Coordinates of C-alpha atoms in Angstrom, one line a residue:
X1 CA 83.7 163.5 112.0
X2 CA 83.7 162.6 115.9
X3 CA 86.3 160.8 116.9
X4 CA 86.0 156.8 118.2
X5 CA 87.9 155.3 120.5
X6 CA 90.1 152.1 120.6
X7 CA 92.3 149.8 122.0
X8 CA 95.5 149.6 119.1
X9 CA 97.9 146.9 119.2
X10 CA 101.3 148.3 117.7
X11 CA 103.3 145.5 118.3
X12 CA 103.1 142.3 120.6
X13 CA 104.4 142.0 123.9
X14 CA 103.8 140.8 127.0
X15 CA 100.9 141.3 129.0
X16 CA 102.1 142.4 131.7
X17 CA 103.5 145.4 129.7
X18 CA 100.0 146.8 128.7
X19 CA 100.5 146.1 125.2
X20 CA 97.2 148.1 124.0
X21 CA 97.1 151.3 124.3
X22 CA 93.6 153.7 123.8
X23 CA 93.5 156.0 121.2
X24 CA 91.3 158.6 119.1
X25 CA 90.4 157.8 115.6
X26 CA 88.3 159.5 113.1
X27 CA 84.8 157.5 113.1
X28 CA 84.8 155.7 110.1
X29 CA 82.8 155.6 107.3
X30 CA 81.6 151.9 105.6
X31 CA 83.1 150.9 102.1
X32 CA 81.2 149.6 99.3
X33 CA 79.6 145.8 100.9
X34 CA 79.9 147.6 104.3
X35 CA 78.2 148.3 108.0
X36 CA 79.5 150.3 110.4
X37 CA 78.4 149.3 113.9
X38 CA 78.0 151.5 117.2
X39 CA 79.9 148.6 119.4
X40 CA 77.7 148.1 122.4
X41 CA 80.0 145.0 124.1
X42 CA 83.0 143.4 122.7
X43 CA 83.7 139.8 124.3
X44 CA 87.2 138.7 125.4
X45 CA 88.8 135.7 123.8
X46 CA 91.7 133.7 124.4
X47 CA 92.6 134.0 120.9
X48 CA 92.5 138.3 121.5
X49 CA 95.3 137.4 124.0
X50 CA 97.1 135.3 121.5
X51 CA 97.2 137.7 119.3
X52 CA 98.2 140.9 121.8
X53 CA 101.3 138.5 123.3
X54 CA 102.4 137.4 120.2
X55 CA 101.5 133.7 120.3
X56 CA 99.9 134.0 117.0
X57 CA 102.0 136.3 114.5
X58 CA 100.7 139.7 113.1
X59 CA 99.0 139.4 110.2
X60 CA 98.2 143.3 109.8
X61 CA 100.0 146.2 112.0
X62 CA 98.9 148.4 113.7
X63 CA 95.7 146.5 114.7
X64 CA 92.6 146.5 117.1
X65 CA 91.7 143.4 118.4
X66 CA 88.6 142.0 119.1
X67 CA 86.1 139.7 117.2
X68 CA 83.0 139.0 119.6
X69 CA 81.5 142.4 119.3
X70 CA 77.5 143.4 119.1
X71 CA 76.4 146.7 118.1
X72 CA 74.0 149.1 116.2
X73 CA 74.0 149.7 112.5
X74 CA 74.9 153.1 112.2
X75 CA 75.8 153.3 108.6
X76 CA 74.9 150.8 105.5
X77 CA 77.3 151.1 102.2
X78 CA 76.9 151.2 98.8
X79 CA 75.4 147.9 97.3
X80 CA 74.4 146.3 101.0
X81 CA 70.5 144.7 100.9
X82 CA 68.8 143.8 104.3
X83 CA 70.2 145.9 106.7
X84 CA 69.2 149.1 108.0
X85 CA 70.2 151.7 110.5
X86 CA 69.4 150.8 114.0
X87 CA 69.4 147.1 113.2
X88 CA 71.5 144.7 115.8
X89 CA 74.8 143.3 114.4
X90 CA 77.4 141.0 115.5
X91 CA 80.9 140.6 114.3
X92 CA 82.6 137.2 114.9
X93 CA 85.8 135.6 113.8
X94 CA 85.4 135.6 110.2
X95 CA 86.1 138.9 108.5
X96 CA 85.5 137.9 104.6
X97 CA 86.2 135.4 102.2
X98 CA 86.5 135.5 98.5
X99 CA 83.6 133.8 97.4
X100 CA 84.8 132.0 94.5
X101 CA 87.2 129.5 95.5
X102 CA 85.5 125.4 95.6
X103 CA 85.4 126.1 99.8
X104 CA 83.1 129.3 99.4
X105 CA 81.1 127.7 96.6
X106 CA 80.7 125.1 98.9
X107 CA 79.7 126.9 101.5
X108 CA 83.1 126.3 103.4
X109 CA 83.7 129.8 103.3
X110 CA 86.3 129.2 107.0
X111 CA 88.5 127.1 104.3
X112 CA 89.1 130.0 102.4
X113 CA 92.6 130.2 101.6
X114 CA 91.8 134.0 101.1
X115 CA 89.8 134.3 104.1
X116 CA 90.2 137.5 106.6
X117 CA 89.7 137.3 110.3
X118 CA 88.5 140.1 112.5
X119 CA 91.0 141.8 114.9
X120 CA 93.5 139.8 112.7
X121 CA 93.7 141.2 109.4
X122 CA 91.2 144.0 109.9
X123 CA 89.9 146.0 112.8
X124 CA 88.4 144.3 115.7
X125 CA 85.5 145.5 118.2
X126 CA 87.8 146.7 121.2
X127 CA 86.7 150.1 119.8
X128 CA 83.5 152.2 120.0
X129 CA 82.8 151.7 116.1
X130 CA 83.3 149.0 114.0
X131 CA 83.6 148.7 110.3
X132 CA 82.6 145.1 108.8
X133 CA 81.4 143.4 105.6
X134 CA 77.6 142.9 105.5
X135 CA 77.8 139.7 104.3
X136 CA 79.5 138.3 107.3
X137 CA 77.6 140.3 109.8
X138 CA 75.3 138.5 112.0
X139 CA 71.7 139.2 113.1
X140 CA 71.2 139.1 117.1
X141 CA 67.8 137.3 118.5
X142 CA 66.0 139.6 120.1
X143 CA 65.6 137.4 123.4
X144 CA 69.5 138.2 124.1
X145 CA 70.8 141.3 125.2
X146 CA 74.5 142.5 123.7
X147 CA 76.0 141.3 126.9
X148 CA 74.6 137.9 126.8
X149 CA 75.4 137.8 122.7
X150 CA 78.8 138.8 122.7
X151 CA 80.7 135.8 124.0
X152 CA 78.2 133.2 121.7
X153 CA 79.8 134.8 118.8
X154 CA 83.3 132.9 118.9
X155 CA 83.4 130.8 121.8
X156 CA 80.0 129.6 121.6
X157 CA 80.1 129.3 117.5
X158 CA 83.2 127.6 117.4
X159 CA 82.4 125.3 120.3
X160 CA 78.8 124.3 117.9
X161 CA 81.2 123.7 114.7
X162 CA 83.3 121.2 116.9
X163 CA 79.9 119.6 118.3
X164 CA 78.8 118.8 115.1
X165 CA 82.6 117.8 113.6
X166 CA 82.6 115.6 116.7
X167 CA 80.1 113.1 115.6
X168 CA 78.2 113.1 118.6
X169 CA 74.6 111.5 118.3
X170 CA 71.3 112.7 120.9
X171 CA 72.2 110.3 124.0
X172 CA 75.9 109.9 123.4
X173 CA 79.0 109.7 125.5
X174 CA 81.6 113.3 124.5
X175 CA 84.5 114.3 126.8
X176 CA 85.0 118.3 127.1
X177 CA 89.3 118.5 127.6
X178 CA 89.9 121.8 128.7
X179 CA 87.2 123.6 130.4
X180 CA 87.0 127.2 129.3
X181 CA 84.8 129.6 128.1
X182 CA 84.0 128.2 125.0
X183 CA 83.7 124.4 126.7
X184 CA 81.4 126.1 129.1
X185 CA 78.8 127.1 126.4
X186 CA 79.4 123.5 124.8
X187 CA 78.4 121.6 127.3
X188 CA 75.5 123.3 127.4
X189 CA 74.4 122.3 123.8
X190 CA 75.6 118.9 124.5
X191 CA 73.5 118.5 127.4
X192 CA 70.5 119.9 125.5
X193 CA 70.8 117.2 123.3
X194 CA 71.0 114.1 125.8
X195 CA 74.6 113.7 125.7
X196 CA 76.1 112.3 128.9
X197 CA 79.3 114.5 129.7
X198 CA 82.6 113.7 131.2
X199 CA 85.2 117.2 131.7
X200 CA 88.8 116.8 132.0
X201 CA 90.9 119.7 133.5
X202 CA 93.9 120.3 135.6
X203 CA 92.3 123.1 138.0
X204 CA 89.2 121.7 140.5
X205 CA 88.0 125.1 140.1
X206 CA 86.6 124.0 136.5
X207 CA 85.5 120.5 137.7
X208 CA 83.6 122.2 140.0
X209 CA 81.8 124.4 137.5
X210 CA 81.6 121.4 135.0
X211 CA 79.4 119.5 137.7
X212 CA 77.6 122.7 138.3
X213 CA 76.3 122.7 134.6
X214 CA 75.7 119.2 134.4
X215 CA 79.4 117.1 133.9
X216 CA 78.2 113.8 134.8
X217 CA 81.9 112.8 135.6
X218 CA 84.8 114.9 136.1
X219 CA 88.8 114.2 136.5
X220 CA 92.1 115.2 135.2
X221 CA 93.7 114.9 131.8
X222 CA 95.1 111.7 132.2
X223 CA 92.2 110.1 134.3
X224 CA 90.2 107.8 131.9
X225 CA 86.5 108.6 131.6
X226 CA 84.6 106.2 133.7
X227 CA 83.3 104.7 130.0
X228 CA 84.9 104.8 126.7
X229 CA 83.7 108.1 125.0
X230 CA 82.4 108.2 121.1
X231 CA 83.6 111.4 120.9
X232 CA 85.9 114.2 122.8
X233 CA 87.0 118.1 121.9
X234 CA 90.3 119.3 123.0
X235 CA 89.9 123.2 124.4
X236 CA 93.8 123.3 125.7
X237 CA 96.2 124.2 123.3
X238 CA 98.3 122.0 124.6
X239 CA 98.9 118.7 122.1
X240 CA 99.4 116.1 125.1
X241 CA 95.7 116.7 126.3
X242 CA 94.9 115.5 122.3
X243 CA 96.4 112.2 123.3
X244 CA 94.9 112.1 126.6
X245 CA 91.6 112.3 124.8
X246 CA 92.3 109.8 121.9
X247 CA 93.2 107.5 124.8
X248 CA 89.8 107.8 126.0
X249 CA 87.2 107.5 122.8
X250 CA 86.2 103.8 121.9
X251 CA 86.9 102.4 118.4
X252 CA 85.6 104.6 115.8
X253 CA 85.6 107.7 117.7
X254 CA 86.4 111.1 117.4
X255 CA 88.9 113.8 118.8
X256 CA 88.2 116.8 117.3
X257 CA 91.3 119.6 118.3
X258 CA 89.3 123.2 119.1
X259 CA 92.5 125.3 119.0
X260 CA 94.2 128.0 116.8
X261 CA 97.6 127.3 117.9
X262 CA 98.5 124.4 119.8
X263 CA 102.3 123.8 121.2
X264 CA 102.7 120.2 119.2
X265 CA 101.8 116.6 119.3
X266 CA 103.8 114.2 121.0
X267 CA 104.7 111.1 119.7
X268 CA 102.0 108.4 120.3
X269 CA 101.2 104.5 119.6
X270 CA 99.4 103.9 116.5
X271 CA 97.1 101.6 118.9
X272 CA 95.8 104.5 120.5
X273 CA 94.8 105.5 116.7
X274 CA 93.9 102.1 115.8
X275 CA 90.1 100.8 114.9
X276 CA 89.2 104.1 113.3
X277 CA 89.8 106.7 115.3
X278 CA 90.5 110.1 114.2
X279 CA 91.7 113.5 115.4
X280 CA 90.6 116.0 113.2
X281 CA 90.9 120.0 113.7
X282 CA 88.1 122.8 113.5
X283 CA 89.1 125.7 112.1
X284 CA 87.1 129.1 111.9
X285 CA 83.7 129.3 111.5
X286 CA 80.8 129.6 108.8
X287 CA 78.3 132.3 108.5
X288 CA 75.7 129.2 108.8
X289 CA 77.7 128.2 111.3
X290 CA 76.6 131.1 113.8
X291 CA 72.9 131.6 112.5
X292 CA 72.2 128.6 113.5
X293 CA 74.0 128.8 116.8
X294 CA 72.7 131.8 118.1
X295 CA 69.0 130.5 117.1
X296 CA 69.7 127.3 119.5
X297 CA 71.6 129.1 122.3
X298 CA 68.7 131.6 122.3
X299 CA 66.1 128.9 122.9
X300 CA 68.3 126.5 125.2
X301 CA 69.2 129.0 126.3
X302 CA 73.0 129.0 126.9
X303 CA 74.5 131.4 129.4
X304 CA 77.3 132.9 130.5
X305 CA 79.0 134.4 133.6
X306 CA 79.4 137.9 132.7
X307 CA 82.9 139.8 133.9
X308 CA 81.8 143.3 132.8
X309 CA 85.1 145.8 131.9
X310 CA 85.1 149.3 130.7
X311 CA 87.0 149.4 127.4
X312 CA 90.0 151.2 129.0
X313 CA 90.8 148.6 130.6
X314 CA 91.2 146.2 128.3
X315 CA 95.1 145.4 129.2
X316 CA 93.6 144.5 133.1
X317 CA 90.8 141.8 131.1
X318 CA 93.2 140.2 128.8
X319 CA 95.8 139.7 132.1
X320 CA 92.5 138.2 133.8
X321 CA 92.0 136.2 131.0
X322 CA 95.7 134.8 131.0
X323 CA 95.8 134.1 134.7
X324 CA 92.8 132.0 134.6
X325 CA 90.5 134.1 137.0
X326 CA 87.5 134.8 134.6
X327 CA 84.7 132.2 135.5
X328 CA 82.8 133.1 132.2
X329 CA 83.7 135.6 129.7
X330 CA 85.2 139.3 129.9
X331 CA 83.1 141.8 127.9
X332 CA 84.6 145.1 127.3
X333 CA 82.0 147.9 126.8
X334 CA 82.6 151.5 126.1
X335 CA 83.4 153.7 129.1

């Protein structure tokens, strides 16, 4: 079989140190329940950089990262329905779930305690093929190109989940703490649906893109919004911004905490908490989850600033990525 190529994670480090390095592999060949995808563009996630450094432990070693990748059916498994070879694909975050425990029944397949995550506990998209399960594959509109798709599929999907966890109504008031890639997309939904926007962040260079895409009212962490918000979402993995934001959502509001791994919570007053507010976290995503958000952002429709890089140099995207210098989103896309 032809050989693909990758970026393999043997162990974390640094990134300065070029933790991936590009290899051969055999192409593979889909299980039983499984597509294998021609990976056309692989977005770049904070989460990817986690992951590489270390921040978030190994769950499965050697690995390749990656888990906002589009591509082309090349290969349909035993026991698939409804897709075919040449169809459109996308991978995100979630890898599989059981589908028996009271979350999947549910359909709260991300609260799987068996749950698998892409570029986690099974190969990611920094790679020319892809192996996934066809039950958590995603179908692309045809209205976006792979570039345009790639960084809706975790960023963007996650960002929707904490919309809707949020609370926040067609008109409403919702800070954005934390002004990254995913926030980007976000406010872009949120402005779709009326909601008047306030962005907190510590570099101008984010205020300046917030206002750009429609903030009406920008500041720093610990400026207060110029009106109590009903609702905020935390992007910073940093647990002060969390108080920050509860500080700044009226009584019976919510703070809902968009991060995988976040450095702790300080100690706070329970009168910041008091006349029901809440923080609550988002974690993962559903399959319905990112149908439904790549129907809207193909009509809004949401974009992105595009940072094109050739899969070798994945190392030089994810150090981009850490030193805050991507407007947008990295996509890697074979060489």
């Amino acid at each position: 079989m032809a050989p693909m190529r990758a970026l393999l994670l043997e162990r974390p480090r640094p990134i300065a140190e070029d933790p991936l390095r590009l290899v051969d592999r055999p192409d593979p060949g889909p299980a039983d329940g499984e597509l294998v995808l021609r990976v056309t563009a692989c977005a770049v996630c904070r989460t990817d950089l986690q992951i590489v450094t270390g921040d978030l432990p190994p769950h499965h070693s050697p690995i390749i990262p990656g888990h906002q990748a589009v591509g082309i059916v090349t290969a349909v498994g035993p026991a698939v329905e409804g897709w075919a070879i040449g169809d459109r694909a996308g991978a995100t975050w979630l890898a599989g779930f059981d589908g028996t425990c009271r979350f999947c029944r549910s359909d709260r397949e991300n609260l799987c305690r068996s749950a698998t995550f892409t570029g986690w506990d099974r190969d990611g998209g920094y790679a020319t093929s892809l192996t996934m399960r066809a039950d958590v594959a995603v179908r692309i509109p045809a209205i976006l190109d792979d570039l345009d798709a790639a960084p809706l599929l975790c960023g963007g999907v996650i960002g929707f989940r904490a919309l809707r966890l949020s609370g926040i109504a067609t008109g409403g008031r919702l800070g954005l703490y934390g002004f990254g890639a995913s926030a980007r997309q976000a406010i872009q939904v949120a402005r779709h649906w009326g909601c008047e926007v306030h962005v907190a962040s510590r570099a101008s260079r984010d205020l300046d893109r917030a206002l750009a895409l429609g903030a009406s009212s920008v500041g720093g962490y610990d400026d207060p919004p110029p009106a109590l918000l009903d609702a905020a979402i935390t992007f910073a993995p940093v647990g002060s911004v969390v108080i920050s934001a509860l500080r700044a959502v009226d009584r019976g509001g919510t703070v809902v905490v968009n991060a995988i791994h976040l450095d702790g919570i300080p100690a706070f007053s329970y009168d910041d908490l008091w006349w029901e507010r809440s923080i609550r976290s988002v974690a993962n995503v559903t399959r319905a989850d990112a149908t439904a958000f790549l129907t809207l952002a193909a009509t809004i429709p949401v974009v992105s600033d595009i940072e094109v890089h050739p899969l070798s140099a994945g190392n030089e995207a994810l150090r981009r990525l850490d030193a805050g210098e991507i407007a947008g989103a990295a996509v890697l896309v074979p060489d």
